[in-house]
Structure formats: C-alpha cells, structure tokens
C-alpha cells in the first residue's frame, strides 16, 4: 500500500517528506518520489526501489523549498520504474499529484485526453488524473478547486 506525506511550513520540506515516508516504509512500496515548490518553481525527484535510493539522489541533486509532497508507490498500473513513480505532473508543471488507489475508468479518460493532444509518459492511472485536472484547470482559468 502506498504512503503519502505532505508538508507546508517555514522549514525545508524535503527532510520532513523523507522522514515521513520512512515511517510508512513498513507498508511496502516499489519506488518513491517527492515534489517541492520553491519561488513558484516545481522540482520533482523520484526513483525506483528503496527510499535510500531517493535520499542518495537528492543528496547529489537537492530539492529545496518549503511546500511539498512525497509518495511511496505500490504499483497497480504500470511496472515499478522511475517513469511510473509518483509524483506525476503536467508538462507545464502547473499540476502535480500523488495518489493512492485505482482509477477504474482511466483508459477511457486517457483516450479522450490523447485526442485533445495530451502526452503520457507513464503507464499509470495517476498520470491520467493529473492530465484530466490540468485540462479542467485551464478550462476554469487556473482555479484548482473548480478543476478538481
Ligand atoms: N494506481 C496508482 C499507480 O499504479 C497508485 C498506486 C499506489 O496506490 O501506490 O501508480
């Protein structure tokens, strides 16, 4: 089962995210990732395998900012891989999400979004939700509540 941690505050988010995810490791997972916002810029770091792999990656390429979300994935749609690891995000980085569970009609939604020109880089149902929210986010002029 996946693990999800969020942080918003005055301190650096990444240590809180990693620490929180480490407390959820017992649930089992195949990959891990974080997305952190700094000065309006989103940075995503993710990788296959243990949380220690993600920590190592972040040590070499830090992810700074005081607002973020982290995820440990238990694959249901798409193999365990870096591409399929969460967070998933829109091409313009305006929508980012982590997700627990299954979107049963994801294939139908994906086909509609493909026709609208959306591109997909993972085999997950989660990425479909991200692109769907992005579609409505633009339709509702950047209002996330209406989009969701
Ligand atoms: N269905 C999603 C995926 O396969 C979420 C899996 C999870 O709950 O970790 O990526």
PDB file of C-alpha atoms and ligand atoms in Angstrom:
ATOM      1  CA  UNK A   1       0.000   0.000   0.000  1.00  0.00           C
ATOM      2  CA  UNK A   2       1.339   3.428  -0.878  1.00  0.00           C
ATOM      3  CA  UNK A   3       2.472   6.101   1.555  1.00  0.00           C
ATOM      4  CA  UNK A   4       1.731   9.813   1.214  1.00  0.00           C
ATOM      5  CA  UNK A   5       3.248  12.721   3.141  1.00  0.00           C
ATOM      6  CA  UNK A   6       2.713  16.463   2.662  1.00  0.00           C
ATOM      7  CA  UNK A   7       4.451  19.460   4.197  1.00  0.00           C
ATOM      8  CA  UNK A   8       3.815  23.183   4.148  1.00  0.00           C
ATOM      9  CA  UNK A   9       5.643  25.481   6.532  1.00  0.00           C
ATOM     10  CA  UNK A  10       8.683  27.661   7.100  1.00  0.00           C
ATOM     11  CA  UNK A  11      11.321  24.924   7.073  1.00  0.00           C
ATOM     12  CA  UNK A  12      12.770  22.899   4.211  1.00  0.00           C
ATOM     13  CA  UNK A  13      10.114  20.370   3.137  1.00  0.00           C
ATOM     14  CA  UNK A  14      12.293  17.540   1.819  1.00  0.00           C
ATOM     15  CA  UNK A  15      13.658  16.264   5.182  1.00  0.00           C
ATOM     16  CA  UNK A  16      10.089  16.146   6.551  1.00  0.00           C
ATOM     17  CA  UNK A  17       8.886  14.297   3.453  1.00  0.00           C
ATOM     18  CA  UNK A  18      11.689  11.728   3.565  1.00  0.00           C
ATOM     19  CA  UNK A  19      11.312  11.253   7.310  1.00  0.00           C
ATOM     20  CA  UNK A  20       7.542  10.838   6.980  1.00  0.00           C
ATOM     21  CA  UNK A  21       7.905   8.357   4.121  1.00  0.00           C
ATOM     22  CA  UNK A  22      10.450   6.355   6.104  1.00  0.00           C
ATOM     23  CA  UNK A  23       7.813   5.903   8.827  1.00  0.00           C
ATOM     24  CA  UNK A  24       5.486   4.421   6.198  1.00  0.00           C
ATOM     25  CA  UNK A  25       8.058   2.064   4.671  1.00  0.00           C
ATOM     26  CA  UNK A  26       6.555  -0.910   6.552  1.00  0.00           C
ATOM     27  CA  UNK A  27       3.515  -0.672   4.236  1.00  0.00           C
ATOM     28  CA  UNK A  28       5.606  -1.887   1.303  1.00  0.00           C
ATOM     29  CA  UNK A  29       6.480   0.003  -1.896  1.00  0.00           C
ATOM     30  CA  UNK A  30       8.461  -0.267  -5.132  1.00  0.00           C
ATOM     31  CA  UNK A  31       9.525   3.335  -5.790  1.00  0.00           C
ATOM     32  CA  UNK A  32       9.498   6.740  -4.132  1.00  0.00           C
ATOM     33  CA  UNK A  33       9.424  10.402  -5.047  1.00  0.00           C
ATOM     34  CA  UNK A  34       8.963  13.977  -3.879  1.00  0.00           C
ATOM     35  CA  UNK A  35       7.774  17.214  -5.481  1.00  0.00           C
ATOM     36  CA  UNK A  36       8.713  20.517  -3.848  1.00  0.00           C
ATOM     37  CA  UNK A  37       7.783  24.069  -4.747  1.00  0.00           C
ATOM     38  CA  UNK A  38      10.212  26.989  -4.395  1.00  0.00           C
ATOM     39  CA  UNK A  39       9.529  30.527  -5.639  1.00  0.00           C
ATOM     40  CA  UNK A  40       6.846  29.190  -7.961  1.00  0.00           C
ATOM     41  CA  UNK A  41       9.121  26.536  -9.459  1.00  0.00           C
ATOM     42  CA  UNK A  42       8.320  22.871  -9.005  1.00  0.00           C
ATOM     43  CA  UNK A  43      11.078  20.301  -8.732  1.00  0.00           C
ATOM     44  CA  UNK A  44      10.380  16.575  -8.829  1.00  0.00           C
ATOM     45  CA  UNK A  45      12.785  13.826  -7.865  1.00  0.00           C
ATOM     46  CA  UNK A  46      11.880  10.146  -7.957  1.00  0.00           C
ATOM     47  CA  UNK A  47      13.396   6.719  -8.401  1.00  0.00           C
ATOM     48  CA  UNK A  48      12.747   3.016  -8.383  1.00  0.00           C
ATOM     49  CA  UNK A  49      13.451   0.945  -5.300  1.00  0.00           C
ATOM     50  CA  UNK A  50      14.251   1.903  -1.744  1.00  0.00           C
ATOM     51  CA  UNK A  51      13.770   5.287  -0.146  1.00  0.00           C
ATOM     52  CA  UNK A  52      17.542   5.235   0.470  1.00  0.00           C
ATOM     53  CA  UNK A  53      17.989   5.463  -3.331  1.00  0.00           C
ATOM     54  CA  UNK A  54      15.877   8.625  -3.376  1.00  0.00           C
ATOM     55  CA  UNK A  55      17.825  10.084  -0.443  1.00  0.00           C
ATOM     56  CA  UNK A  56      21.069   9.438  -2.321  1.00  0.00           C
ATOM     57  CA  UNK A  57      19.692  11.068  -5.469  1.00  0.00           C
ATOM     58  CA  UNK A  58      18.549  14.129  -3.510  1.00  0.00           C
ATOM     59  CA  UNK A  59      21.931  14.364  -1.770  1.00  0.00           C
ATOM     60  CA  UNK A  60      23.555  14.771  -5.199  1.00  0.00           C
ATOM     61  CA  UNK A  61      20.785  16.976  -6.611  1.00  0.00           C
ATOM     62  CA  UNK A  62      18.961  18.774  -3.761  1.00  0.00           C
ATOM     63  CA  UNK A  63      15.241  19.522  -3.855  1.00  0.00           C
ATOM     64  CA  UNK A  64      14.697  22.791  -1.974  1.00  0.00           C
ATOM     65  CA  UNK A  65      11.512  24.577  -0.917  1.00  0.00           C
ATOM     66  CA  UNK A  66       9.040  24.818   1.938  1.00  0.00           C
ATOM     67  CA  UNK A  67       5.989  23.161   0.359  1.00  0.00           C
ATOM     68  CA  UNK A  68       5.968  19.620  -0.907  1.00  0.00           C
ATOM     69  CA  UNK A  69       4.514  16.181  -1.207  1.00  0.00           C
ATOM     70  CA  UNK A  70       6.102  12.729  -1.094  1.00  0.00           C
ATOM     71  CA  UNK A  71       4.964   9.262  -2.116  1.00  0.00           C
ATOM     72  CA  UNK A  72       5.997   5.638  -1.870  1.00  0.00           C
ATOM     73  CA  UNK A  73       4.290   3.623  -4.603  1.00  0.00           C
ATOM     74  CA  UNK A  74       2.726   0.194  -4.652  1.00  0.00           C
ATOM     75  CA  UNK A  75       2.230  -0.376  -8.381  1.00  0.00           C
ATOM     76  CA  UNK A  76      -1.195  -1.282  -9.701  1.00  0.00           C
ATOM     77  CA  UNK A  77      -0.964   0.221 -13.217  1.00  0.00           C
ATOM     78  CA  UNK A  78       2.440   0.014 -14.854  1.00  0.00           C
ATOM     79  CA  UNK A  79       5.591  -1.719 -13.691  1.00  0.00           C
ATOM     80  CA  UNK A  80       7.768  -0.441 -10.856  1.00  0.00           C
ATOM     81  CA  UNK A  81      10.025   2.130 -12.550  1.00  0.00           C
ATOM     82  CA  UNK A  82      11.198   5.725 -12.279  1.00  0.00           C
ATOM     83  CA  UNK A  83       8.739   6.808 -15.012  1.00  0.00           C
ATOM     84  CA  UNK A  84       5.829   5.250 -13.144  1.00  0.00           C
ATOM     85  CA  UNK A  85       6.907   6.522  -9.713  1.00  0.00           C
ATOM     86  CA  UNK A  86       4.875   9.384  -8.240  1.00  0.00           C
ATOM     87  CA  UNK A  87       4.578  12.381  -8.184  1.00  0.00           C
ATOM     88  CA  UNK A  88       3.164  12.770 -11.695  1.00  0.00           C
ATOM     89  CA  UNK A  89       2.852  16.211 -13.274  1.00  0.00           C
ATOM     90  CA  UNK A  90       1.574  18.126 -16.261  1.00  0.00           C
ATOM     91  CA  UNK A  91       4.026  19.202 -18.995  1.00  0.00           C
ATOM     92  CA  UNK A  92       3.873  22.804 -17.792  1.00  0.00           C
ATOM     93  CA  UNK A  93       4.334  21.705 -14.138  1.00  0.00           C
ATOM     94  CA  UNK A  94       1.166  23.522 -13.088  1.00  0.00           C
ATOM     95  CA  UNK A  95      -0.491  20.336 -11.815  1.00  0.00           C
ATOM     96  CA  UNK A  96       1.296  17.701  -9.749  1.00  0.00           C
ATOM     97  CA  UNK A  97      -0.163  14.817  -7.788  1.00  0.00           C
ATOM     98  CA  UNK A  98       0.451  11.691  -5.797  1.00  0.00           C
ATOM     99  CA  UNK A  99      -2.307   9.131  -5.477  1.00  0.00           C
ATOM    100  CA  UNK A 100      -3.349   6.055  -3.563  1.00  0.00           C
ATOM    101  CA  UNK A 101      -5.634   3.553  -5.231  1.00  0.00           C
ATOM    102  CA  UNK A 102      -7.070   2.813  -8.656  1.00  0.00           C
ATOM    103  CA  UNK A 103      -8.912   4.940 -11.228  1.00  0.00           C
ATOM    104  CA  UNK A 104     -11.140   2.342 -12.835  1.00  0.00           C
ATOM    105  CA  UNK A 105     -12.106   4.338 -15.956  1.00  0.00           C
ATOM    106  CA  UNK A 106      -8.564   5.626 -16.588  1.00  0.00           C
ATOM    107  CA  UNK A 107      -8.337   4.040 -20.049  1.00  0.00           C
ATOM    108  CA  UNK A 108     -11.468   5.790 -21.277  1.00  0.00           C
ATOM    109  CA  UNK A 109     -10.269   9.115 -19.836  1.00  0.00           C
ATOM    110  CA  UNK A 110      -6.818   8.610 -21.364  1.00  0.00           C
ATOM    111  CA  UNK A 111      -8.263   8.084 -24.829  1.00  0.00           C
ATOM    112  CA  UNK A 112     -10.229  11.328 -24.554  1.00  0.00           C
ATOM    113  CA  UNK A 113      -7.162  13.240 -23.363  1.00  0.00           C
ATOM    114  CA  UNK A 114      -4.980  11.763 -26.131  1.00  0.00           C
ATOM    115  CA  UNK A 115      -7.479  13.131 -28.653  1.00  0.00           C
ATOM    116  CA  UNK A 116      -7.091  16.539 -27.022  1.00  0.00           C
ATOM    117  CA  UNK A 117      -3.325  16.338 -27.552  1.00  0.00           C
ATOM    118  CA  UNK A 118      -2.115  15.254 -24.111  1.00  0.00           C
ATOM    119  CA  UNK A 119       1.037  13.139 -23.953  1.00  0.00           C
ATOM    120  CA  UNK A 120       1.646  10.374 -21.442  1.00  0.00           C
ATOM    121  CA  UNK A 121       4.999   9.237 -20.140  1.00  0.00           C
ATOM    122  CA  UNK A 122       3.951   6.528 -17.706  1.00  0.00           C
ATOM    123  CA  UNK A 123       1.667   3.524 -17.613  1.00  0.00           C
ATOM    124  CA  UNK A 124      -0.139   4.753 -14.519  1.00  0.00           C
ATOM    125  CA  UNK A 125      -3.748   5.668 -13.988  1.00  0.00           C
ATOM    126  CA  UNK A 126      -2.495   8.513 -11.788  1.00  0.00           C
ATOM    127  CA  UNK A 127      -0.973  10.437 -14.698  1.00  0.00           C
ATOM    128  CA  UNK A 128      -4.399  10.372 -16.375  1.00  0.00           C
ATOM    129  CA  UNK A 129      -5.912  12.095 -13.317  1.00  0.00           C
ATOM    130  CA  UNK A 130      -3.172  14.744 -13.432  1.00  0.00           C
ATOM    131  CA  UNK A 131      -3.775  15.495 -17.117  1.00  0.00           C
ATOM    132  CA  UNK A 132      -7.545  15.498 -16.584  1.00  0.00           C
ATOM    133  CA  UNK A 133      -7.219  18.039 -13.763  1.00  0.00           C
ATOM    134  CA  UNK A 134      -4.860  20.056 -15.993  1.00  0.00           C
ATOM    135  CA  UNK A 135      -7.495  20.079 -18.721  1.00  0.00           C
ATOM    136  CA  UNK A 136     -10.131  21.448 -16.332  1.00  0.00           C
ATOM    137  CA  UNK A 137      -7.598  23.748 -14.651  1.00  0.00           C
ATOM    138  CA  UNK A 138      -7.157  25.542 -17.969  1.00  0.00           C
ATOM    139  CA  UNK A 139     -10.875  25.450 -18.675  1.00  0.00           C
ATOM    140  CA  UNK A 140     -11.578  27.089 -15.293  1.00  0.00           C
ATOM    141  CA  UNK A 141      -8.831  29.695 -15.682  1.00  0.00           C
ATOM    142  CA  UNK A 142      -6.425  28.317 -13.109  1.00  0.00           C
ATOM    143  CA  UNK A 143      -8.943  27.710 -10.335  1.00  0.00           C
ATOM    144  CA  UNK A 144      -7.789  24.413  -8.757  1.00  0.00           C
ATOM    145  CA  UNK A 145     -10.933  23.823  -6.691  1.00  0.00           C
ATOM    146  CA  UNK A 146     -13.211  24.091  -9.716  1.00  0.00           C
ATOM    147  CA  UNK A 147     -10.800  21.984 -11.752  1.00  0.00           C
ATOM    148  CA  UNK A 148     -10.750  19.163  -9.207  1.00  0.00           C
TER     149      UNK A 148
HETATM  150  N1  LIG B   1      -2.627   3.206  -9.174  1.00  0.00           N
HETATM  151  C1  LIG B   1      -1.508   4.033  -8.890  1.00  0.00           C
HETATM  152  C2  LIG B   1      -0.258   3.533  -9.597  1.00  0.00           C
HETATM  153  O1  LIG B   1      -0.196   2.404 -10.002  1.00  0.00           O
HETATM  154  C3  LIG B   1      -1.288   4.233  -7.394  1.00  0.00           C
HETATM  155  C4  LIG B   1      -0.670   3.062  -6.704  1.00  0.00           C
HETATM  156  C5  LIG B   1      -0.499   3.291  -5.208  1.00  0.00           C
HETATM  157  O2  LIG B   1      -1.534   3.359  -4.513  1.00  0.00           O
HETATM  158  O3  LIG B   1       0.653   3.396  -4.765  1.00  0.00           O
HETATM  159  O4  LIG B   1       0.682   4.248  -9.751  1.00  0.00           O
END
